[in-house]
Amino acid sequence: NTGNSTLTGVSATVTAFSGTGTPPVISCPVTTLAPGASTTCTGTYTVTQADIEAGSITNTGTATGTPPTGPPVTSAPSSTTVTVTAAPSLAALKTSSPTSVTAAGQTVTYSFLVTNTGNATLTGVSATDTAFSGTGTPPVISCPVTTLAPGASTTCTGTYTVTQADVDAGSITNTGTATGTPPSGPAVTSDPSSATVTATAAPSLAVLKTASPTSVSAAGQIVTYSFAVTNTGNSTLTGV
């Protein structure tokens, strides 16, 4: 009370509020103020995700009181702004199924579990391979959900067909990252995550020996021996 009269029925009212949730209800513990006296009126508000996206919450209000005679008096408006610190971030965990292969032509499914670990909704979420040791056509990754609220996740997948060169190499390593765009500022990218598919070597040979002819009747006849040599394993063999 900055005047010279006692004021009764003192209250405070929000006149402008940018929050997207239910505005705060203001209550005053003391409603009669002698000149020079003060009271602190309070109200609480629960922040929404839309407020986070907006970057700030502005609240303007006035106080009103009634003197012994005459109309009520109202204060000049006063405002306060709560700022939101943006902290967008993504996490990605890459896995493969199966984790080992034994032959060319087998299919490997790569999965990215992409999680919004920040405080801002991310759009345009995608996952990309950044390094791939496979010798065939790299997998094309697709994400079923491309907008993630904070704490939300999606699993992006892609498939790959194993080549003989992959089997001979002994393993296939795949590394990738996830990317998403916050409401403001540049896109954010996760730390890289890798998955390795092992190719279990199982080299083996089979041989079938035959003779032609299978019987002879005189010296000087020629017998031709043949070896049918077959690679019955999963690895290319050299120096056969």
JSON list of C-alpha atoms in Angstrom, two decimals:
[
{"chain": "A", "resi": 1, "resn": "ASN", "atom": "CA", "xyz": [0.00, 0.00, 0.00]},
{"chain": "A", "resi": 2, "resn": "THR", "atom": "CA", "xyz": [1.82, 3.08, -1.28]},
{"chain": "A", "resi": 3, "resn": "GLY", "atom": "CA", "xyz": [-1.02, 5.45, -0.46]},
{"chain": "A", "resi": 4, "resn": "ASN", "atom": "CA", "xyz": [-2.26, 7.13, 2.74]},
{"chain": "A", "resi": 5, "resn": "SER", "atom": "CA", "xyz": [-5.48, 5.15, 3.21]},
{"chain": "A", "resi": 6, "resn": "THR", "atom": "CA", "xyz": [-6.09, 1.66, 4.48]},
{"chain": "A", "resi": 7, "resn": "LEU", "atom": "CA", "xyz": [-7.09, -0.63, 1.63]},
{"chain": "A", "resi": 8, "resn": "THR", "atom": "CA", "xyz": [-9.40, -3.61, 1.98]},
{"chain": "A", "resi": 9, "resn": "GLY", "atom": "CA", "xyz": [-10.25, -6.45, -0.35]},
{"chain": "A", "resi": 10, "resn": "VAL", "atom": "CA", "xyz": [-6.69, -6.46, -1.64]},
{"chain": "A", "resi": 11, "resn": "SER", "atom": "CA", "xyz": [-6.19, -8.93, -4.50]},
{"chain": "A", "resi": 12, "resn": "ALA", "atom": "CA", "xyz": [-3.82, -9.64, -7.34]},
{"chain": "A", "resi": 13, "resn": "THR", "atom": "CA", "xyz": [-4.89, -10.64, -10.85]},
{"chain": "A", "resi": 14, "resn": "VAL", "atom": "CA", "xyz": [-3.06, -11.99, -13.87]},
{"chain": "A", "resi": 15, "resn": "THR", "atom": "CA", "xyz": [-3.88, -9.73, -16.83]},
{"chain": "A", "resi": 16, "resn": "ALA", "atom": "CA", "xyz": [-1.67, -11.35, -19.50]},
{"chain": "A", "resi": 17, "resn": "PHE", "atom": "CA", "xyz": [-0.15, -14.81, -19.54]},
{"chain": "A", "resi": 18, "resn": "SER", "atom": "CA", "xyz": [1.74, -16.58, -22.34]},
{"chain": "A", "resi": 19, "resn": "GLY", "atom": "CA", "xyz": [1.67, -20.03, -20.76]},
{"chain": "A", "resi": 20, "resn": "THR", "atom": "CA", "xyz": [-0.32, -22.67, -22.62]},
{"chain": "A", "resi": 21, "resn": "GLY", "atom": "CA", "xyz": [-1.50, -24.51, -19.53]},
{"chain": "A", "resi": 22, "resn": "THR", "atom": "CA", "xyz": [-4.01, -23.53, -16.84]},
{"chain": "A", "resi": 23, "resn": "PRO", "atom": "CA", "xyz": [-3.08, -20.01, -15.62]},
{"chain": "A", "resi": 24, "resn": "PRO", "atom": "CA", "xyz": [-2.11, -19.67, -11.98]},
{"chain": "A", "resi": 25, "resn": "VAL", "atom": "CA", "xyz": [-4.79, -18.76, -9.45]},
{"chain": "A", "resi": 26, "resn": "ILE", "atom": "CA", "xyz": [-3.43, -15.96, -7.23]},
{"chain": "A", "resi": 27, "resn": "SER", "atom": "CA", "xyz": [-4.23, -15.85, -3.52]},
{"chain": "A", "resi": 28, "resn": "CYS", "atom": "CA", "xyz": [-3.27, -13.18, -0.98]},
{"chain": "A", "resi": 29, "resn": "PRO", "atom": "CA", "xyz": [-2.74, -14.16, 2.68]},
{"chain": "A", "resi": 30, "resn": "VAL", "atom": "CA", "xyz": [-3.60, -10.63, 3.84]},
{"chain": "A", "resi": 31, "resn": "THR", "atom": "CA", "xyz": [-6.37, -8.61, 2.19]},
{"chain": "A", "resi": 32, "resn": "THR", "atom": "CA", "xyz": [-6.31, -5.45, 4.36]},
{"chain": "A", "resi": 33, "resn": "LEU", "atom": "CA", "xyz": [-3.27, -3.22, 4.10]},
{"chain": "A", "resi": 34, "resn": "ALA", "atom": "CA", "xyz": [-2.52, -0.11, 6.16]},
{"chain": "A", "resi": 35, "resn": "PRO", "atom": "CA", "xyz": [-0.41, 2.55, 4.45]},
{"chain": "A", "resi": 36, "resn": "GLY", "atom": "CA", "xyz": [3.09, 1.20, 3.95]},
{"chain": "A", "resi": 37, "resn": "ALA", "atom": "CA", "xyz": [2.08, -2.38, 4.70]},
{"chain": "A", "resi": 38, "resn": "SER", "atom": "CA", "xyz": [2.74, -5.25, 2.28]},
{"chain": "A", "resi": 39, "resn": "THR", "atom": "CA", "xyz": [1.62, -8.77, 1.56]},
{"chain": "A", "resi": 40, "resn": "THR", "atom": "CA", "xyz": [2.90, -11.40, -0.86]},
{"chain": "A", "resi": 41, "resn": "CYS", "atom": "CA", "xyz": [0.29, -13.01, -3.07]},
{"chain": "A", "resi": 42, "resn": "THR", "atom": "CA", "xyz": [1.22, -16.28, -4.81]},
{"chain": "A", "resi": 43, "resn": "GLY", "atom": "CA", "xyz": [0.04, -18.75, -7.41]},
{"chain": "A", "resi": 44, "resn": "THR", "atom": "CA", "xyz": [1.60, -21.83, -8.99]},
{"chain": "A", "resi": 45, "resn": "TYR", "atom": "CA", "xyz": [1.77, -22.98, -12.59]},
{"chain": "A", "resi": 46, "resn": "THR", "atom": "CA", "xyz": [2.75, -26.29, -14.19]},
{"chain": "A", "resi": 47, "resn": "VAL", "atom": "CA", "xyz": [4.94, -25.86, -17.25]},
{"chain": "A", "resi": 48, "resn": "THR", "atom": "CA", "xyz": [3.80, -27.55, -20.48]},
{"chain": "A", "resi": 49, "resn": "GLN", "atom": "CA", "xyz": [5.87, -28.93, -23.33]},
{"chain": "A", "resi": 50, "resn": "ALA", "atom": "CA", "xyz": [4.50, -26.15, -25.55]},
{"chain": "A", "resi": 51, "resn": "ASP", "atom": "CA", "xyz": [5.99, -23.63, -23.10]},
{"chain": "A", "resi": 52, "resn": "ILE", "atom": "CA", "xyz": [9.35, -25.35, -23.48]},
{"chain": "A", "resi": 53, "resn": "GLU", "atom": "CA", "xyz": [9.08, -25.08, -27.25]},
{"chain": "A", "resi": 54, "resn": "ALA", "atom": "CA", "xyz": [8.16, -21.38, -26.98]},
{"chain": "A", "resi": 55, "resn": "GLY", "atom": "CA", "xyz": [11.32, -20.63, -25.01]},
{"chain": "A", "resi": 56, "resn": "SER", "atom": "CA", "xyz": [9.77, -18.47, -22.30]},
{"chain": "A", "resi": 57, "resn": "ILE", "atom": "CA", "xyz": [6.67, -17.82, -20.18]},
{"chain": "A", "resi": 58, "resn": "THR", "atom": "CA", "xyz": [5.60, -14.22, -19.59]},
{"chain": "A", "resi": 59, "resn": "ASN", "atom": "CA", "xyz": [3.16, -13.25, -16.82]},
{"chain": "A", "resi": 60, "resn": "THR", "atom": "CA", "xyz": [1.74, -9.77, -16.24]},
{"chain": "A", "resi": 61, "resn": "GLY", "atom": "CA", "xyz": [-0.57, -8.76, -13.44]},
{"chain": "A", "resi": 62, "resn": "THR", "atom": "CA", "xyz": [-1.97, -5.96, -11.29]},
{"chain": "A", "resi": 63, "resn": "ALA", "atom": "CA", "xyz": [-3.07, -5.49, -7.69]},
{"chain": "A", "resi": 64, "resn": "THR", "atom": "CA", "xyz": [-6.37, -3.94, -6.59]},
{"chain": "A", "resi": 65, "resn": "GLY", "atom": "CA", "xyz": [-7.62, -2.61, -3.25]},
{"chain": "A", "resi": 66, "resn": "THR", "atom": "CA", "xyz": [-10.59, -0.57, -1.98]},
{"chain": "A", "resi": 67, "resn": "PRO", "atom": "CA", "xyz": [-10.07, 2.59, 0.15]},
{"chain": "A", "resi": 68, "resn": "PRO", "atom": "CA", "xyz": [-12.57, 3.66, 2.86]},
{"chain": "A", "resi": 69, "resn": "THR", "atom": "CA", "xyz": [-14.24, 5.99, 0.35]},
{"chain": "A", "resi": 70, "resn": "GLY", "atom": "CA", "xyz": [-14.18, 6.18, -3.41]},
{"chain": "A", "resi": 71, "resn": "PRO", "atom": "CA", "xyz": [-13.57, 3.59, -6.12]},
{"chain": "A", "resi": 72, "resn": "PRO", "atom": "CA", "xyz": [-11.00, 0.79, -5.91]},
{"chain": "A", "resi": 73, "resn": "VAL", "atom": "CA", "xyz": [-7.44, 1.59, -6.91]},
{"chain": "A", "resi": 74, "resn": "THR", "atom": "CA", "xyz": [-5.35, -0.56, -9.21]},
{"chain": "A", "resi": 75, "resn": "SER", "atom": "CA", "xyz": [-1.58, -0.72, -9.42]},
{"chain": "A", "resi": 76, "resn": "ALA", "atom": "CA", "xyz": [0.46, -0.27, -12.56]},
{"chain": "A", "resi": 77, "resn": "PRO", "atom": "CA", "xyz": [1.07, -3.64, -14.26]},
{"chain": "A", "resi": 78, "resn": "SER", "atom": "CA", "xyz": [4.12, -5.67, -13.39]},
{"chain": "A", "resi": 79, "resn": "SER", "atom": "CA", "xyz": [5.62, -8.51, -15.48]},
{"chain": "A", "resi": 80, "resn": "THR", "atom": "CA", "xyz": [7.99, -11.39, -15.01]},
{"chain": "A", "resi": 81, "resn": "THR", "atom": "CA", "xyz": [9.45, -13.74, -17.61]},
{"chain": "A", "resi": 82, "resn": "VAL", "atom": "CA", "xyz": [10.57, -17.30, -17.00]},
{"chain": "A", "resi": 83, "resn": "THR", "atom": "CA", "xyz": [13.11, -18.35, -19.60]},
{"chain": "A", "resi": 84, "resn": "VAL", "atom": "CA", "xyz": [13.48, -21.91, -20.82]},
{"chain": "A", "resi": 85, "resn": "THR", "atom": "CA", "xyz": [16.98, -23.21, -21.43]},
{"chain": "A", "resi": 86, "resn": "ALA", "atom": "CA", "xyz": [16.85, -25.37, -24.54]},
{"chain": "A", "resi": 87, "resn": "ALA", "atom": "CA", "xyz": [18.83, -28.61, -24.24]},
{"chain": "A", "resi": 88, "resn": "PRO", "atom": "CA", "xyz": [17.97, -30.76, -27.27]},
{"chain": "A", "resi": 89, "resn": "SER", "atom": "CA", "xyz": [19.76, -34.11, -27.49]},
{"chain": "A", "resi": 90, "resn": "LEU", "atom": "CA", "xyz": [19.42, -37.56, -29.02]},
{"chain": "A", "resi": 91, "resn": "ALA", "atom": "CA", "xyz": [20.70, -41.02, -28.13]},
{"chain": "A", "resi": 92, "resn": "ALA", "atom": "CA", "xyz": [20.98, -43.93, -30.56]},
{"chain": "A", "resi": 93, "resn": "LEU", "atom": "CA", "xyz": [21.63, -47.61, -29.87]},
{"chain": "A", "resi": 94, "resn": "LYS", "atom": "CA", "xyz": [22.41, -49.79, -32.88]},
{"chain": "A", "resi": 95, "resn": "THR", "atom": "CA", "xyz": [21.86, -53.55, -32.87]},
{"chain": "A", "resi": 96, "resn": "SER", "atom": "CA", "xyz": [21.81, -56.31, -35.48]},
{"chain": "A", "resi": 97, "resn": "SER", "atom": "CA", "xyz": [19.79, -59.47, -35.94]},
{"chain": "A", "resi": 98, "resn": "PRO", "atom": "CA", "xyz": [21.26, -62.00, -36.26]},
{"chain": "A", "resi": 99, "resn": "THR", "atom": "CA", "xyz": [24.58, -61.19, -34.60]},
{"chain": "A", "resi": 100, "resn": "SER", "atom": "CA", "xyz": [26.45, -63.80, -36.64]},
{"chain": "A", "resi": 101, "resn": "VAL", "atom": "CA", "xyz": [26.16, -65.21, -40.15]},
{"chain": "A", "resi": 102, "resn": "THR", "atom": "CA", "xyz": [27.54, -68.28, -41.87]},
{"chain": "A", "resi": 103, "resn": "ALA", "atom": "CA", "xyz": [26.91, -67.84, -45.60]},
{"chain": "A", "resi": 104, "resn": "ALA", "atom": "CA", "xyz": [26.52, -65.34, -48.39]},
{"chain": "A", "resi": 105, "resn": "GLY", "atom": "CA", "xyz": [22.92, -64.43, -49.16]},
{"chain": "A", "resi": 106, "resn": "GLN", "atom": "CA", "xyz": [21.81, -64.32, -45.54]},
{"chain": "A", "resi": 107, "resn": "THR", "atom": "CA", "xyz": [19.95, -61.16, -44.44]},
{"chain": "A", "resi": 108, "resn": "VAL", "atom": "CA", "xyz": [20.93, -58.96, -41.51]},
{"chain": "A", "resi": 109, "resn": "THR", "atom": "CA", "xyz": [18.43, -56.46, -40.03]},
{"chain": "A", "resi": 110, "resn": "TYR", "atom": "CA", "xyz": [20.00, -53.42, -38.41]},
{"chain": "A", "resi": 111, "resn": "SER", "atom": "CA", "xyz": [17.98, -51.50, -35.81]},
{"chain": "A", "resi": 112, "resn": "PHE", "atom": "CA", "xyz": [18.52, -48.04, -34.32]},
{"chain": "A", "resi": 113, "resn": "LEU", "atom": "CA", "xyz": [16.71, -47.35, -31.05]},
{"chain": "A", "resi": 114, "resn": "VAL", "atom": "CA", "xyz": [16.53, -43.55, -31.21]},
{"chain": "A", "resi": 115, "resn": "THR", "atom": "CA", "xyz": [15.54, -41.71, -28.00]},
{"chain": "A", "resi": 116, "resn": "ASN", "atom": "CA", "xyz": [14.92, -38.01, -27.46]},
{"chain": "A", "resi": 117, "resn": "THR", "atom": "CA", "xyz": [17.01, -37.38, -24.34]},
{"chain": "A", "resi": 118, "resn": "GLY", "atom": "CA", "xyz": [16.57, -33.60, -24.35]},
{"chain": "A", "resi": 119, "resn": "ASN", "atom": "CA", "xyz": [13.81, -31.19, -23.28]},
{"chain": "A", "resi": 120, "resn": "ALA", "atom": "CA", "xyz": [12.58, -30.12, -26.73]},
{"chain": "A", "resi": 121, "resn": "THR", "atom": "CA", "xyz": [10.43, -31.91, -29.29]},
{"chain": "A", "resi": 122, "resn": "LEU", "atom": "CA", "xyz": [12.50, -33.02, -32.28]},
{"chain": "A", "resi": 123, "resn": "THR", "atom": "CA", "xyz": [11.21, -33.27, -35.85]},
{"chain": "A", "resi": 124, "resn": "GLY", "atom": "CA", "xyz": [12.67, -34.80, -38.98]},
{"chain": "A", "resi": 125, "resn": "VAL", "atom": "CA", "xyz": [14.24, -37.58, -36.94]},
{"chain": "A", "resi": 126, "resn": "SER", "atom": "CA", "xyz": [16.40, -39.88, -39.06]},
{"chain": "A", "resi": 127, "resn": "ALA", "atom": "CA", "xyz": [19.21, -42.41, -38.70]},
{"chain": "A", "resi": 128, "resn": "THR", "atom": "CA", "xyz": [22.20, -42.66, -41.02]},
{"chain": "A", "resi": 129, "resn": "ASP", "atom": "CA", "xyz": [25.10, -45.06, -41.42]},
{"chain": "A", "resi": 130, "resn": "THR", "atom": "CA", "xyz": [28.41, -43.23, -41.10]},
{"chain": "A", "resi": 131, "resn": "ALA", "atom": "CA", "xyz": [30.72, -46.22, -41.57]},
{"chain": "A", "resi": 132, "resn": "PHE", "atom": "CA", "xyz": [30.01, -49.65, -43.06]},
{"chain": "A", "resi": 133, "resn": "SER", "atom": "CA", "xyz": [32.47, -52.45, -43.79]},
{"chain": "A", "resi": 134, "resn": "GLY", "atom": "CA", "xyz": [30.07, -54.58, -45.83]},
{"chain": "A", "resi": 135, "resn": "THR", "atom": "CA", "xyz": [30.95, -55.07, -49.49]},
{"chain": "A", "resi": 136, "resn": "GLY", "atom": "CA", "xyz": [27.38, -55.20, -50.74]},
{"chain": "A", "resi": 137, "resn": "THR", "atom": "CA", "xyz": [24.74, -52.47, -51.06]},
{"chain": "A", "resi": 138, "resn": "PRO", "atom": "CA", "xyz": [24.57, -50.65, -47.69]},
{"chain": "A", "resi": 139, "resn": "PRO", "atom": "CA", "xyz": [21.25, -50.83, -45.81]},
{"chain": "A", "resi": 140, "resn": "VAL", "atom": "CA", "xyz": [18.74, -48.01, -46.29]},
{"chain": "A", "resi": 141, "resn": "ILE", "atom": "CA", "xyz": [17.51, -46.93, -42.85]},
{"chain": "A", "resi": 142, "resn": "SER", "atom": "CA", "xyz": [13.88, -45.85, -42.35]},
{"chain": "A", "resi": 143, "resn": "CYS", "atom": "CA", "xyz": [12.20, -44.50, -39.20]},
{"chain": "A", "resi": 144, "resn": "PRO", "atom": "CA", "xyz": [8.48, -45.18, -38.60]},
{"chain": "A", "resi": 145, "resn": "VAL", "atom": "CA", "xyz": [8.19, -42.06, -36.40]},
{"chain": "A", "resi": 146, "resn": "THR", "atom": "CA", "xyz": [10.00, -38.83, -37.25]},
{"chain": "A", "resi": 147, "resn": "THR", "atom": "CA", "xyz": [8.72, -36.53, -34.48]},
{"chain": "A", "resi": 148, "resn": "LEU", "atom": "CA", "xyz": [9.80, -37.33, -30.92]},
{"chain": "A", "resi": 149, "resn": "ALA", "atom": "CA", "xyz": [8.68, -35.58, -27.75]},
{"chain": "A", "resi": 150, "resn": "PRO", "atom": "CA", "xyz": [11.15, -35.54, -24.85]},
{"chain": "A", "resi": 151, "resn": "GLY", "atom": "CA", "xyz": [11.64, -39.08, -23.56]},
{"chain": "A", "resi": 152, "resn": "ALA", "atom": "CA", "xyz": [9.99, -40.68, -26.61]},
{"chain": "A", "resi": 153, "resn": "SER", "atom": "CA", "xyz": [11.71, -43.31, -28.76]},
{"chain": "A", "resi": 154, "resn": "THR", "atom": "CA", "xyz": [11.42, -44.91, -32.18]},
{"chain": "A", "resi": 155, "resn": "THR", "atom": "CA", "xyz": [13.19, -47.86, -33.78]},
{"chain": "A", "resi": 156, "resn": "CYS", "atom": "CA", "xyz": [14.62, -47.26, -37.25]},
{"chain": "A", "resi": 157, "resn": "THR", "atom": "CA", "xyz": [15.55, -50.31, -39.33]},
{"chain": "A", "resi": 158, "resn": "GLY", "atom": "CA", "xyz": [17.36, -51.36, -42.50]},
{"chain": "A", "resi": 159, "resn": "THR", "atom": "CA", "xyz": [18.33, -54.71, -44.03]},
{"chain": "A", "resi": 160, "resn": "TYR", "atom": "CA", "xyz": [21.52, -55.95, -45.66]},
{"chain": "A", "resi": 161, "resn": "THR", "atom": "CA", "xyz": [22.33, -59.03, -47.74]},
{"chain": "A", "resi": 162, "resn": "VAL", "atom": "CA", "xyz": [25.63, -60.68, -46.80]},
{"chain": "A", "resi": 163, "resn": "THR", "atom": "CA", "xyz": [28.19, -61.22, -49.57]},
{"chain": "A", "resi": 164, "resn": "GLN", "atom": "CA", "xyz": [30.88, -63.90, -49.86]},
{"chain": "A", "resi": 165, "resn": "ALA", "atom": "CA", "xyz": [33.51, -61.20, -49.39]},
{"chain": "A", "resi": 166, "resn": "ASP", "atom": "CA", "xyz": [31.87, -60.35, -46.04]},
{"chain": "A", "resi": 167, "resn": "VAL", "atom": "CA", "xyz": [32.06, -63.99, -44.96]},
{"chain": "A", "resi": 168, "resn": "ASP", "atom": "CA", "xyz": [35.69, -64.18, -46.00]},
{"chain": "A", "resi": 169, "resn": "ALA", "atom": "CA", "xyz": [36.42, -60.95, -44.07]},
{"chain": "A", "resi": 170, "resn": "GLY", "atom": "CA", "xyz": [35.10, -62.54, -40.87]},
{"chain": "A", "resi": 171, "resn": "SER", "atom": "CA", "xyz": [32.83, -59.69, -39.76]},
{"chain": "A", "resi": 172, "resn": "ILE", "atom": "CA", "xyz": [30.65, -56.76, -40.85]},
{"chain": "A", "resi": 173, "resn": "THR", "atom": "CA", "xyz": [30.84, -53.54, -38.83]},
{"chain": "A", "resi": 174, "resn": "ASN", "atom": "CA", "xyz": [28.16, -50.89, -39.07]},
{"chain": "A", "resi": 175, "resn": "THR", "atom": "CA", "xyz": [28.29, -47.49, -37.33]},
{"chain": "A", "resi": 176, "resn": "GLY", "atom": "CA", "xyz": [25.61, -44.81, -37.46]},
{"chain": "A", "resi": 177, "resn": "THR", "atom": "CA", "xyz": [24.09, -41.73, -35.84]},
{"chain": "A", "resi": 178, "resn": "ALA", "atom": "CA", "xyz": [20.62, -40.26, -35.39]},
{"chain": "A", "resi": 179, "resn": "THR", "atom": "CA", "xyz": [19.65, -36.66, -36.17]},
{"chain": "A", "resi": 180, "resn": "GLY", "atom": "CA", "xyz": [16.67, -34.45, -35.28]},
{"chain": "A", "resi": 181, "resn": "THR", "atom": "CA", "xyz": [15.70, -30.78, -35.46]},
{"chain": "A", "resi": 182, "resn": "PRO", "atom": "CA", "xyz": [14.49, -28.81, -32.39]},
{"chain": "A", "resi": 183, "resn": "PRO", "atom": "CA", "xyz": [11.93, -25.95, -32.64]},
{"chain": "A", "resi": 184, "resn": "SER", "atom": "CA", "xyz": [14.79, -23.45, -32.82]},
{"chain": "A", "resi": 185, "resn": "GLY", "atom": "CA", "xyz": [18.49, -23.73, -33.43]},
{"chain": "A", "resi": 186, "resn": "PRO", "atom": "CA", "xyz": [20.50, -26.25, -35.43]},
{"chain": "A", "resi": 187, "resn": "ALA", "atom": "CA", "xyz": [19.81, -29.96, -35.74]},
{"chain": "A", "resi": 188, "resn": "VAL", "atom": "CA", "xyz": [21.28, -32.23, -33.08]},
{"chain": "A", "resi": 189, "resn": "THR", "atom": "CA", "xyz": [23.11, -35.49, -33.75]},
{"chain": "A", "resi": 190, "resn": "SER", "atom": "CA", "xyz": [23.57, -38.43, -31.41]},
{"chain": "A", "resi": 191, "resn": "ASP", "atom": "CA", "xyz": [26.88, -39.98, -30.51]},
{"chain": "A", "resi": 192, "resn": "PRO", "atom": "CA", "xyz": [27.76, -42.81, -32.92]},
{"chain": "A", "resi": 193, "resn": "SER", "atom": "CA", "xyz": [26.70, -46.36, -32.12]},
{"chain": "A", "resi": 194, "resn": "SER", "atom": "CA", "xyz": [28.09, -49.52, -33.71]},
{"chain": "A", "resi": 195, "resn": "ALA", "atom": "CA", "xyz": [27.05, -53.12, -34.25]},
{"chain": "A", "resi": 196, "resn": "THR", "atom": "CA", "xyz": [29.30, -55.92, -35.45]},
{"chain": "A", "resi": 197, "resn": "VAL", "atom": "CA", "xyz": [28.04, -59.08, -37.14]},
{"chain": "A", "resi": 198, "resn": "THR", "atom": "CA", "xyz": [30.57, -61.90, -37.02]},
{"chain": "A", "resi": 199, "resn": "ALA", "atom": "CA", "xyz": [30.99, -64.39, -39.84]},
{"chain": "A", "resi": 200, "resn": "THR", "atom": "CA", "xyz": [31.88, -67.74, -38.32]},
{"chain": "A", "resi": 201, "resn": "ALA", "atom": "CA", "xyz": [34.47, -69.45, -40.53]},
{"chain": "A", "resi": 202, "resn": "ALA", "atom": "CA", "xyz": [33.77, -73.10, -41.31]},
{"chain": "A", "resi": 203, "resn": "PRO", "atom": "CA", "xyz": [36.18, -74.04, -44.10]},
{"chain": "A", "resi": 204, "resn": "SER", "atom": "CA", "xyz": [36.00, -77.59, -45.45]},
{"chain": "A", "resi": 205, "resn": "LEU", "atom": "CA", "xyz": [36.71, -79.63, -48.59]},
{"chain": "A", "resi": 206, "resn": "ALA", "atom": "CA", "xyz": [35.28, -82.80, -50.06]},
{"chain": "A", "resi": 207, "resn": "VAL", "atom": "CA", "xyz": [37.08, -84.96, -52.62]},
{"chain": "A", "resi": 208, "resn": "LEU", "atom": "CA", "xyz": [35.78, -87.80, -54.77]},
{"chain": "A", "resi": 209, "resn": "LYS", "atom": "CA", "xyz": [38.42, -89.80, -56.67]},
{"chain": "A", "resi": 210, "resn": "THR", "atom": "CA", "xyz": [37.56, -91.83, -59.76]},
{"chain": "A", "resi": 211, "resn": "ALA", "atom": "CA", "xyz": [39.51, -93.78, -62.38]},
{"chain": "A", "resi": 212, "resn": "SER", "atom": "CA", "xyz": [38.84, -94.16, -66.07]},
{"chain": "A", "resi": 213, "resn": "PRO", "atom": "CA", "xyz": [38.79, -96.87, -67.16]},
{"chain": "A", "resi": 214, "resn": "THR", "atom": "CA", "xyz": [37.94, -98.81, -64.06]},
{"chain": "A", "resi": 215, "resn": "SER", "atom": "CA", "xyz": [39.63, -101.98, -65.39]},
{"chain": "A", "resi": 216, "resn": "VAL", "atom": "CA", "xyz": [42.60, -102.72, -67.65]},
{"chain": "A", "resi": 217, "resn": "SER", "atom": "CA", "xyz": [43.74, -105.83, -69.52]},
{"chain": "A", "resi": 218, "resn": "ALA", "atom": "CA", "xyz": [47.22, -105.09, -70.79]},
{"chain": "A", "resi": 219, "resn": "ALA", "atom": "CA", "xyz": [50.40, -103.27, -70.02]},
{"chain": "A", "resi": 220, "resn": "GLY", "atom": "CA", "xyz": [50.70, -99.88, -71.66]},
{"chain": "A", "resi": 221, "resn": "GLN", "atom": "CA", "xyz": [47.08, -98.94, -71.20]},
{"chain": "A", "resi": 222, "resn": "ILE", "atom": "CA", "xyz": [46.50, -95.50, -69.65]},
{"chain": "A", "resi": 223, "resn": "VAL", "atom": "CA", "xyz": [44.39, -94.86, -66.59]},
{"chain": "A", "resi": 224, "resn": "THR", "atom": "CA", "xyz": [43.18, -91.30, -65.91]},
{"chain": "A", "resi": 225, "resn": "TYR", "atom": "CA", "xyz": [42.52, -90.47, -62.30]},
{"chain": "A", "resi": 226, "resn": "SER", "atom": "CA", "xyz": [40.12, -87.63, -61.48]},
{"chain": "A", "resi": 227, "resn": "PHE", "atom": "CA", "xyz": [39.57, -85.74, -58.25]},
{"chain": "A", "resi": 228, "resn": "ALA", "atom": "CA", "xyz": [36.18, -83.97, -57.92]},
{"chain": "A", "resi": 229, "resn": "VAL", "atom": "CA", "xyz": [37.15, -81.33, -55.35]},
{"chain": "A", "resi": 230, "resn": "THR", "atom": "CA", "xyz": [34.27, -79.39, -53.78]},
{"chain": "A", "resi": 231, "resn": "ASN", "atom": "CA", "xyz": [34.43, -76.49, -51.32]},
{"chain": "A", "resi": 232, "resn": "THR", "atom": "CA", "xyz": [31.83, -77.61, -48.81]},
{"chain": "A", "resi": 233, "resn": "GLY", "atom": "CA", "xyz": [32.54, -74.81, -46.32]},
{"chain": "A", "resi": 234, "resn": "ASN", "atom": "CA", "xyz": [31.57, -71.16, -46.14]},
{"chain": "A", "resi": 235, "resn": "SER", "atom": "CA", "xyz": [34.94, -69.58, -46.96]},
{"chain": "A", "resi": 236, "resn": "THR", "atom": "CA", "xyz": [36.68, -69.06, -50.25]},
{"chain": "A", "resi": 237, "resn": "LEU", "atom": "CA", "xyz": [39.70, -71.37, -50.51]},
{"chain": "A", "resi": 238, "resn": "THR", "atom": "CA", "xyz": [42.89, -70.55, -52.44]},
{"chain": "A", "resi": 239, "resn": "GLY", "atom": "CA", "xyz": [45.84, -72.69, -53.43]},
{"chain": "A", "resi": 240, "resn": "VAL", "atom": "CA", "xyz": [43.53, -75.68, -53.96]}
]
